[in-house]
Tab-separated table of C-alpha atoms in Angstrom:
chain	number	residue	atom	x	y	z
A	258	LYS	CA	8.395	-38.806	113.279
A	259	THR	CA	5.151	-37.070	114.325
A	260	LEU	CA	6.862	-35.127	117.132
A	261	ARG	CA	9.766	-34.177	114.841
A	262	LYS	CA	7.354	-32.898	112.177
A	263	ARG	CA	5.353	-30.909	114.735
A	264	TRP	CA	8.539	-29.395	116.174
A	265	TRP	CA	9.735	-28.426	112.672
A	266	ASN	CA	6.391	-26.732	111.774
A	267	GLU	CA	6.359	-24.742	115.013
A	268	LYS	CA	9.966	-23.630	114.501
A	269	LYS	CA	9.185	-22.522	110.926
A	270	TYR	CA	6.095	-20.601	112.136
A	271	TRP	CA	7.958	-18.671	114.827
A	272	THR	CA	10.923	-17.974	112.537
A	273	THR	CA	8.548	-16.531	109.901
A	274	SER	CA	6.633	-14.516	112.504
A	275	LYS	CA	9.837	-12.980	113.895
A	276	SER	CA	10.897	-12.081	110.339
A	277	ILE	CA	7.592	-10.281	109.710
A	278	ILE	CA	7.819	-8.458	113.045
A	279	ARG	CA	11.363	-7.300	112.206
A	280	ARG	CA	10.198	-5.994	108.790
A	281	ILE	CA	7.314	-3.928	110.197
A	282	LYS	CA	8.619	-0.595	111.422
A	283	TYR	CA	6.134	1.088	113.667
A	284	MET	CA	6.934	4.645	112.572
A	285	GLN	CA	5.917	7.652	114.613
A	286	PHE	CA	6.319	11.315	113.705
A	287	VAL	CA	4.784	14.775	114.155
A	288	ILE	CA	4.374	17.168	111.208
A	289	LYS	CA	2.660	20.464	110.383
A	290	ARG	CA	-0.601	20.038	108.490
A	291	ASP	CA	0.230	22.731	105.880
A	292	ALA	CA	3.580	21.204	104.859
A	293	LEU	CA	2.061	17.774	104.250
A	294	LEU	CA	-1.081	19.123	102.572
A	295	LYS	CA	1.011	20.939	99.948
A	296	SER	CA	2.532	17.623	98.825
A	297	LEU	CA	-0.742	15.715	99.037
A	298	THR	CA	-2.409	18.331	96.798
A	299	LEU	CA	0.115	17.583	94.039
A	300	VAL	CA	-0.268	13.837	94.584
A	301	GLN	CA	-3.989	14.018	93.691
A	302	GLY	CA	-3.150	14.619	90.045
A	303	ILE	CA	-0.759	11.653	89.901
A	304	ILE	CA	-2.719	8.760	91.389
A	305	GLU	CA	-5.593	7.058	89.593
A	306	LYS	CA	-8.780	7.202	91.659
A	307	LYS	CA	-10.166	3.965	90.167
A	308	ASN	CA	-7.386	1.466	89.894
A	309	THR	CA	-7.224	-2.284	89.429
A	310	LEU	CA	-4.164	-2.280	91.713
A	311	PRO	CA	-5.210	-0.849	95.118
A	312	ILE	CA	-1.592	-0.014	96.019
A	313	LEU	CA	-1.509	2.585	93.200
A	314	SER	CA	-4.250	4.567	94.949
A	315	ASN	CA	-1.965	4.869	97.971
A	316	VAL	CA	0.819	7.282	98.825
A	317	LEU	CA	4.072	6.005	100.336
A	318	LEU	CA	5.166	7.760	103.547
A	319	ASP	CA	8.764	6.992	104.561
A	320	ALA	CA	10.113	8.651	107.721
A	321	LYS	CA	13.856	8.292	108.264
A	322	ASP	CA	17.084	10.323	108.544
A	323	GLY	CA	15.187	13.322	109.869
A	324	LYS	CA	12.919	13.747	106.843
A	325	LEU	CA	9.656	12.445	105.395
A	326	SER	CA	9.694	11.136	101.825
A	327	ILE	CA	6.396	11.139	99.927
A	328	ILE	CA	6.026	9.019	96.789
A	329	ALA	CA	3.059	8.463	94.471
A	330	THR	CA	2.835	6.799	91.067
A	331	ASP	CA	0.528	5.522	88.336
A	332	LEU	CA	3.447	3.452	86.911
A	333	ASP	CA	3.966	5.959	84.061
A	334	LEU	CA	4.533	9.010	86.255
A	335	VAL	CA	6.345	9.113	89.606
A	336	PHE	CA	6.168	11.981	92.108
A	337	TYR	CA	8.784	12.392	94.861
A	338	ASP	CA	8.763	15.023	97.566
A	339	GLU	CA	10.747	15.528	100.749
A	340	ILE	CA	9.796	17.378	103.936
A	341	SER	CA	12.478	18.128	106.501
A	342	GLU	CA	10.311	20.175	108.919
A	343	ILE	CA	9.339	17.106	110.922
A	344	GLN	CA	9.858	15.529	114.341
A	345	ILE	CA	10.513	11.786	113.955
A	346	ASN	CA	10.204	9.621	117.043
A	347	LYS	CA	10.477	6.267	115.254
A	348	ASP	CA	11.680	5.604	111.715
A	349	GLY	CA	9.372	3.595	109.472
A	350	ALA	CA	7.284	3.467	106.313
A	351	THR	CA	3.788	2.586	105.146
A	352	THR	CA	1.278	3.324	102.387
A	353	THR	CA	-2.257	4.621	102.835
A	354	SER	CA	-5.049	6.068	100.692
A	355	ALA	CA	-3.868	9.345	99.157
A	356	THR	CA	-7.419	10.618	98.625
A	357	ILE	CA	-8.648	9.975	102.179
A	358	LEU	CA	-5.498	11.403	103.773
A	359	TYR	CA	-5.817	14.495	101.559
A	360	ASP	CA	-9.484	14.991	102.500
A	361	ILE	CA	-8.672	14.714	106.211
A	362	LEU	CA	-5.844	17.256	105.956
A	363	ARG	CA	-8.039	19.713	104.042
A	364	LYS	CA	-10.591	19.741	106.854
A	365	ILE	CA	-8.107	20.165	109.698
A	366	SER	CA	-7.257	23.628	111.051
A	367	ASP	CA	-4.377	25.497	109.405
A	368	ASN	CA	-0.901	24.975	110.844
A	369	SER	CA	-2.065	22.196	113.189
A	370	ASP	CA	0.403	19.611	114.491
A	371	ILE	CA	-0.511	16.094	113.357
A	372	LYS	CA	0.858	13.024	115.090
A	373	PHE	CA	1.214	9.928	112.875
A	374	ASP	CA	1.554	6.569	114.615
A	375	LEU	CA	1.752	3.258	112.746
A	376	LYS	CA	0.022	0.905	115.208
A	377	ASN	CA	0.534	-2.230	113.124
A	378	GLU	CA	1.077	-3.213	109.514
A	379	ASN	CA	-2.515	-2.389	108.573
A	380	LYS	CA	-3.433	0.626	110.732
A	381	LEU	CA	-2.105	4.199	110.726
A	382	ASN	CA	-3.315	6.458	113.538
A	383	LEU	CA	-3.611	10.268	113.103
A	384	ILE	CA	-4.189	12.533	116.090
A	385	THR	CA	-4.671	16.314	115.934
A	386	ASP	CA	-6.503	18.773	118.166
A	387	ASN	CA	-9.699	16.911	119.153
A	388	SER	CA	-9.672	14.544	116.159
A	389	ASP	CA	-8.527	10.942	115.990
A	390	PHE	CA	-8.422	8.869	112.781
A	391	ASN	CA	-7.378	5.326	111.948
A	392	LEU	CA	-6.516	4.667	108.290
A	393	LEU	CA	-6.083	1.275	106.660
A	394	CYS	CA	-2.634	0.608	105.227
A	395	LEU	CA	-0.943	-1.676	102.721
A	396	PRO	CA	2.649	-2.866	103.264
A	397	THR	CA	5.436	-1.045	101.443
A	398	ASP	CA	6.669	-4.348	99.981
A	399	ASN	CA	3.849	-4.150	97.412
A	400	PHE	CA	4.640	-0.574	96.357
A	401	PRO	CA	6.443	-0.307	92.976
A	402	ASN	CA	10.203	0.075	93.201
A	403	PHE	CA	11.883	2.410	90.710
A	404	ALA	CA	15.522	2.364	89.655
A	405	ASP	CA	16.124	5.456	87.563
A	406	ASN	CA	19.508	6.226	86.074
A	407	PHE	CA	19.861	9.529	84.277
A	408	GLU	CA	23.424	9.815	83.027
A	409	GLY	CA	23.103	12.899	80.815
A	410	ASN	CA	23.870	16.458	81.865
A	411	GLU	CA	21.244	18.432	83.738
A	412	ILE	CA	19.794	21.396	81.850
A	413	SER	CA	18.654	24.293	84.017
A	414	PHE	CA	15.564	26.293	83.023
A	415	ASN	CA	14.046	29.463	84.363
A	416	LYS	CA	10.696	28.332	85.738
A	417	SER	CA	8.727	31.195	84.183
A	418	LYS	CA	10.136	30.595	80.694
A	419	LEU	CA	9.511	26.844	80.841
A	420	LEU	CA	5.963	27.397	82.127
A	421	THR	CA	5.317	29.822	79.262
A	422	LEU	CA	6.517	27.242	76.721
A	423	LEU	CA	4.244	24.557	78.170
A	424	ASN	CA	1.196	26.840	78.398
A	425	LYS	CA	1.569	28.079	74.829
A	426	THR	CA	1.784	24.564	73.386
A	427	LYS	CA	-0.476	22.416	75.588
A	428	ILE	CA	-3.645	24.004	74.126
A	429	SER	CA	-3.080	22.012	70.906
A	430	ILE	CA	-2.385	18.559	72.420
A	431	SER	CA	-4.522	15.870	70.809
A	432	SER	CA	-6.751	13.395	72.670
A	433	ASP	CA	-6.950	10.930	69.778
A	434	ASP	CA	-5.967	7.469	71.040
A	435	THR	CA	-5.494	6.151	67.501
A	436	ARG	CA	-2.525	8.506	67.036
A	437	HIS	CA	-0.939	8.302	70.451
A	438	TYR	CA	2.189	10.155	69.303
A	439	LEU	CA	0.117	13.376	69.122
A	440	ASN	CA	-1.044	13.091	72.761
A	441	GLY	CA	1.762	15.219	74.148
A	442	ILE	CA	4.303	17.970	73.500
A	443	TYR	CA	7.253	17.222	71.232
A	444	LEU	CA	10.331	18.655	72.985
A	445	HIS	CA	13.492	18.936	70.895
A	446	LEU	CA	16.483	21.179	70.231
A	447	THR	CA	16.475	23.663	67.357
A	448	GLU	CA	19.071	26.157	66.164
A	449	ALA	CA	18.775	29.628	64.677
A	450	GLU	CA	21.418	32.357	64.232
A	451	ASP	CA	24.028	30.340	66.165
A	452	ARG	CA	21.711	29.988	69.136
A	453	THR	CA	20.251	26.790	70.607
A	454	TYR	CA	16.635	26.551	71.683
A	455	LEU	CA	14.416	24.029	73.423
A	456	THR	CA	11.314	23.955	71.218
A	457	GLY	CA	7.937	22.522	72.127
A	458	VAL	CA	5.352	21.602	69.481
A	459	ALA	CA	1.852	20.143	69.812
A	460	THR	CA	-0.889	19.505	67.279
A	461	ASP	CA	-4.294	17.830	67.102
A	462	SER	CA	-4.230	18.025	63.260
A	463	HIS	CA	-6.632	21.010	63.319
A	464	ARG	CA	-4.271	23.478	64.981
A	465	LEU	CA	-0.570	23.553	65.819
A	466	SER	CA	1.275	25.422	68.576
A	467	SER	CA	5.008	26.000	68.826
A	468	SER	CA	7.137	27.842	71.379
A	469	SER	CA	10.887	28.036	72.055
A	470	ILE	CA	13.208	29.099	74.886
A	471	GLU	CA	16.938	29.638	74.553
A	472	ILE	CA	19.386	27.282	76.297
A	473	ASP	CA	23.173	27.155	76.549
A	474	THR	CA	24.887	26.067	73.324
A	475	GLY	CA	26.326	22.555	73.482
A	476	LYS	CA	23.756	21.092	75.884
A	477	SER	CA	22.540	17.592	74.978
A	478	PHE	CA	18.859	16.699	75.074
A	479	HIS	CA	17.072	13.588	73.753
A	480	SER	CA	14.094	14.559	71.590
A	481	ILE	CA	11.023	13.257	73.410
A	482	ILE	CA	7.222	13.453	73.388
A	483	LEU	CA	6.055	14.500	76.847
A	484	PRO	CA	2.638	12.957	77.724
A	485	LYS	CA	-0.366	15.206	78.310
A	486	LYS	CA	-0.813	14.161	81.950
A	487	THR	CA	2.829	14.926	82.704
A	488	VAL	CA	2.541	18.337	81.031
A	489	PHE	CA	-0.378	19.397	83.224
A	490	GLN	CA	1.200	18.043	86.429
A	491	LEU	CA	4.466	19.777	85.634
A	492	CYS	CA	2.628	23.072	85.080
A	493	ASN	CA	0.967	22.738	88.506
A	494	LEU	CA	4.328	21.986	90.098
A	495	ILE	CA	6.173	24.894	88.456
A	496	LEU	CA	3.375	27.341	89.189
A	497	ASP	CA	3.844	26.926	92.928
A	498	THR	CA	7.622	27.387	93.174
A	499	ASN	CA	10.378	29.944	92.711
A	500	GLU	CA	13.081	27.312	92.185
A	501	LYS	CA	14.895	26.628	88.924
A	502	VAL	CA	13.849	23.521	87.002
A	503	LEU	CA	16.571	20.931	86.338
A	504	VAL	CA	15.872	18.504	83.491
A	505	GLN	CA	17.544	15.202	82.590
A	506	THR	CA	16.532	12.754	79.884
A	507	SER	CA	17.191	9.123	79.018
A	508	GLU	CA	15.999	6.988	76.112
A	509	SER	CA	12.595	6.314	77.652
A	510	LYS	CA	12.179	8.741	80.589
A	511	ILE	CA	12.548	12.358	81.608
A	512	GLN	CA	13.205	13.751	85.078
A	513	PHE	CA	12.315	17.200	86.418
A	514	LYS	CA	13.892	18.348	89.698
A	515	ILE	CA	12.460	21.417	91.423
A	516	GLY	CA	14.000	22.007	94.831
A	517	LYS	CA	13.303	18.870	96.885
A	518	THR	CA	10.606	17.675	94.499
A	519	LYS	CA	11.103	15.294	91.563
A	520	LEU	CA	8.783	14.278	88.744
A	521	ILE	CA	9.833	11.308	86.620
A	522	SER	CA	7.811	10.391	83.562
A	523	LYS	CA	7.863	7.836	80.810
A	524	VAL	CA	7.833	9.424	77.368
A	525	ILE	CA	5.525	8.554	74.476
A	526	ASP	CA	7.009	5.900	72.217
A	527	GLY	CA	6.486	7.113	68.659
A	528	LYS	CA	7.700	9.462	65.947
A	529	PHE	CA	6.293	12.984	65.879
A	530	PRO	CA	5.386	14.116	62.331
A	531	ASP	CA	7.465	16.698	60.445
A	532	TYR	CA	5.444	19.698	61.578
A	533	LYS	CA	7.441	22.222	59.528
A	534	LYS	CA	5.773	20.965	56.343
A	535	VAL	CA	2.329	22.158	57.428
A	536	VAL	CA	3.316	25.658	58.600
A	537	PRO	CA	2.217	28.195	55.927
A	538	THR	CA	5.119	30.167	54.448
A	539	ASN	CA	3.476	32.317	51.740
A	540	ASN	CA	0.571	33.947	53.586
A	541	ASP	CA	1.092	37.560	52.529
A	542	LYS	CA	-2.203	39.159	53.683
A	543	ILE	CA	-1.733	40.499	57.209
A	544	LEU	CA	-4.466	41.296	59.731
A	545	THR	CA	-3.425	43.336	62.800
A	546	VAL	CA	-5.822	43.873	65.700
A	547	ILE	CA	-5.618	44.585	69.453
A	548	SER	CA	-5.541	41.146	71.134
A	549	SER	CA	-7.969	41.957	73.956
A	550	ASP	CA	-10.509	43.519	71.545
A	551	PHE	CA	-10.341	40.462	69.316
A	552	VAL	CA	-10.884	37.790	71.992
A	553	GLN	CA	-13.621	39.778	73.761
A	554	ALA	CA	-15.523	40.228	70.492
A	555	VAL	CA	-15.367	36.476	69.797
A	556	GLU	CA	-16.567	35.632	73.310
A	557	ARG	CA	-19.466	38.087	73.100
A	558	VAL	CA	-20.868	37.051	69.702
A	559	ILE	CA	-20.538	33.326	70.447
A	560	THR	CA	-22.732	33.760	73.557
A	561	VAL	CA	-25.802	33.091	71.393
A	562	SER	CA	-24.501	29.602	70.620
A	563	LEU	CA	-25.221	26.744	73.007
A	564	ASP	CA	-22.231	24.857	71.611
A	565	LYS	CA	-19.190	27.029	72.273
A	566	LYS	CA	-17.273	25.109	69.583
A	567	GLU	CA	-19.533	26.405	66.819
A	568	GLY	CA	-18.019	28.614	64.145
A	569	VAL	CA	-17.589	32.365	64.195
A	570	LYS	CA	-17.459	34.242	60.893
A	571	LEU	CA	-15.024	37.111	60.302
A	572	ILE	CA	-15.522	39.587	57.459
A	573	LEU	CA	-12.132	41.299	57.045
A	574	GLU	CA	-12.136	44.815	55.638
A	575	LYS	CA	-9.379	47.438	55.384
A	576	ASP	CA	-9.991	49.013	58.798
A	577	ASN	CA	-12.343	46.688	60.717
A	578	ILE	CA	-13.484	43.138	61.366
A	579	LYS	CA	-17.149	42.172	61.421
A	580	PHE	CA	-17.694	39.238	63.777
A	581	SER	CA	-20.866	37.170	63.524
A	582	ALA	CA	-22.218	33.955	65.018
A	583	ASN	CA	-25.520	32.303	64.142
A	584	SER	CA	-27.421	29.523	65.898
A	585	THR	CA	-30.656	28.026	64.560
A	586	ASN	CA	-31.833	27.393	68.132
A	587	SER	CA	-30.774	30.625	69.848
A	588	GLY	CA	-30.360	33.516	67.407
A	589	ASP	CA	-27.347	35.462	66.188
A	590	GLY	CA	-24.717	37.912	67.440
A	591	ASN	CA	-22.700	40.555	65.579
A	592	GLU	CA	-19.911	42.991	66.467
A	593	ILE	CA	-17.442	45.289	64.697
A	594	VAL	CA	-13.852	45.828	65.896
A	595	ARG	CA	-11.280	48.241	64.481
A	596	SER	CA	-8.274	46.600	62.804
A	597	ASN	CA	-5.864	46.864	59.884
A	598	PHE	CA	-5.916	44.438	56.925
A	599	THR	CA	-3.482	44.580	54.001
A	600	GLY	CA	-5.547	42.452	51.576
A	601	GLU	CA	-8.841	42.776	49.736
A	602	GLU	CA	-12.107	42.140	51.608
A	603	MET	CA	-12.237	38.501	52.719
A	604	THR	CA	-14.602	36.264	54.714
A	605	VAL	CA	-13.167	33.462	56.874
A	606	SER	CA	-14.693	31.199	59.542
A	607	PHE	CA	-13.063	29.548	62.558
A	608	ASN	CA	-13.889	27.238	65.424
A	609	SER	CA	-14.445	29.878	68.122
A	610	LYS	CA	-12.734	27.814	70.852
A	611	TYR	CA	-9.570	27.561	68.781
A	612	LEU	CA	-9.457	31.346	68.459
A	613	THR	CA	-10.005	32.064	72.157
A	614	ASP	CA	-7.495	29.372	73.227
A	615	ILE	CA	-4.786	30.837	71.022
A	616	VAL	CA	-5.410	34.529	71.656
A	617	SER	CA	-5.508	33.961	75.428
A	618	GLU	CA	-1.835	32.920	75.185
A	619	VAL	CA	-0.750	35.957	73.139
A	620	GLU	CA	1.240	38.309	75.373
A	621	ASP	CA	1.688	41.134	72.868
A	622	LYS	CA	-0.782	43.992	72.749
A	623	ASN	CA	-1.429	43.330	69.054
A	624	LEU	CA	-2.404	40.070	67.411
A	625	LYS	CA	-1.083	39.466	63.895
A	626	ILE	CA	-2.757	36.915	61.610
A	627	ASN	CA	-1.188	35.956	58.280
A	628	LEU	CA	-3.733	34.775	55.664
A	629	LYS	CA	-3.556	33.505	52.095
A	630	ASP	CA	-7.189	33.100	51.051
A	631	GLU	CA	-10.605	32.156	52.491
A	632	ILE	CA	-9.901	28.407	52.834
A	633	SER	CA	-6.155	27.984	53.457
A	634	PRO	CA	-4.611	27.580	56.932
A	635	VAL	CA	-3.647	30.813	58.741
């Protein structure tokens, strides 16, 4: 009985060991530093630097079929990229620290060849020029597995138009955790004059931003609230490409495809408020001023304030605006800018940051502000 038990334990040990050895693929490939660094730069905004799950601080590198797949996630947002300019000697996959790998690549000479060699399950070797690094790894078995099915039609967007929509609305995203449904951009379809638009709206209850881009009539799109983190990562991704952006939605996720890169995000679970009710409709006093003159005047007078969120006062007259800012600790600043105002003389005050955020996104030469009185929303 003792010999039989010993034989059985040894057999089980060697069977398990062979299984582990078969699972570990000692990958080996050579890649240009610049191609990999571009992906790793985008990954930095996805991963969480301080994470209770160490695997989520890692990036998955999967070399097979003549290409390198790069995947990073924080469980709410998933980043996929694919690099085909690569020489693969052995197929395989592993995960290693995204931050450390990124820092190494940043400090290596441009356009260098880097040889990656997975020595064992826990050690990835990098060799380039006169440098040699060994990085600790975690097995791919522990990396989250995602099954994403997007059955709806893809909607194609011009990258510049979509980026404009996001930039014009993201300035008003809330950071209030008690009303999580305001912590993103509400994307939905609207119609006007027999045309269909993708409209983005964001509000922090103090200010509201809305922007629309036209899409083909008849396209289907689930109304969703796109999280703040996803918005900023998507802007970074679009900014660095000339490709069209393909969008698909499901009940709980949205997918953006840009060339060989994909960004998949969970959406915020909640109901966005009826924003149309708070947009003023009877503001009949119109102020017209050159946009650049307006924002520069605000920035100059607010210089005296240590807190850049302090108020700036505007005295509106028929043909000019008198800007003034006053700080009990620093002093005061005043400036006059030419303008045109259709109402009687009026004094209004604003949070200076709100004004500069909004005006910086105005593309027209002239800024038009519709007012009702000294206390109502504009």
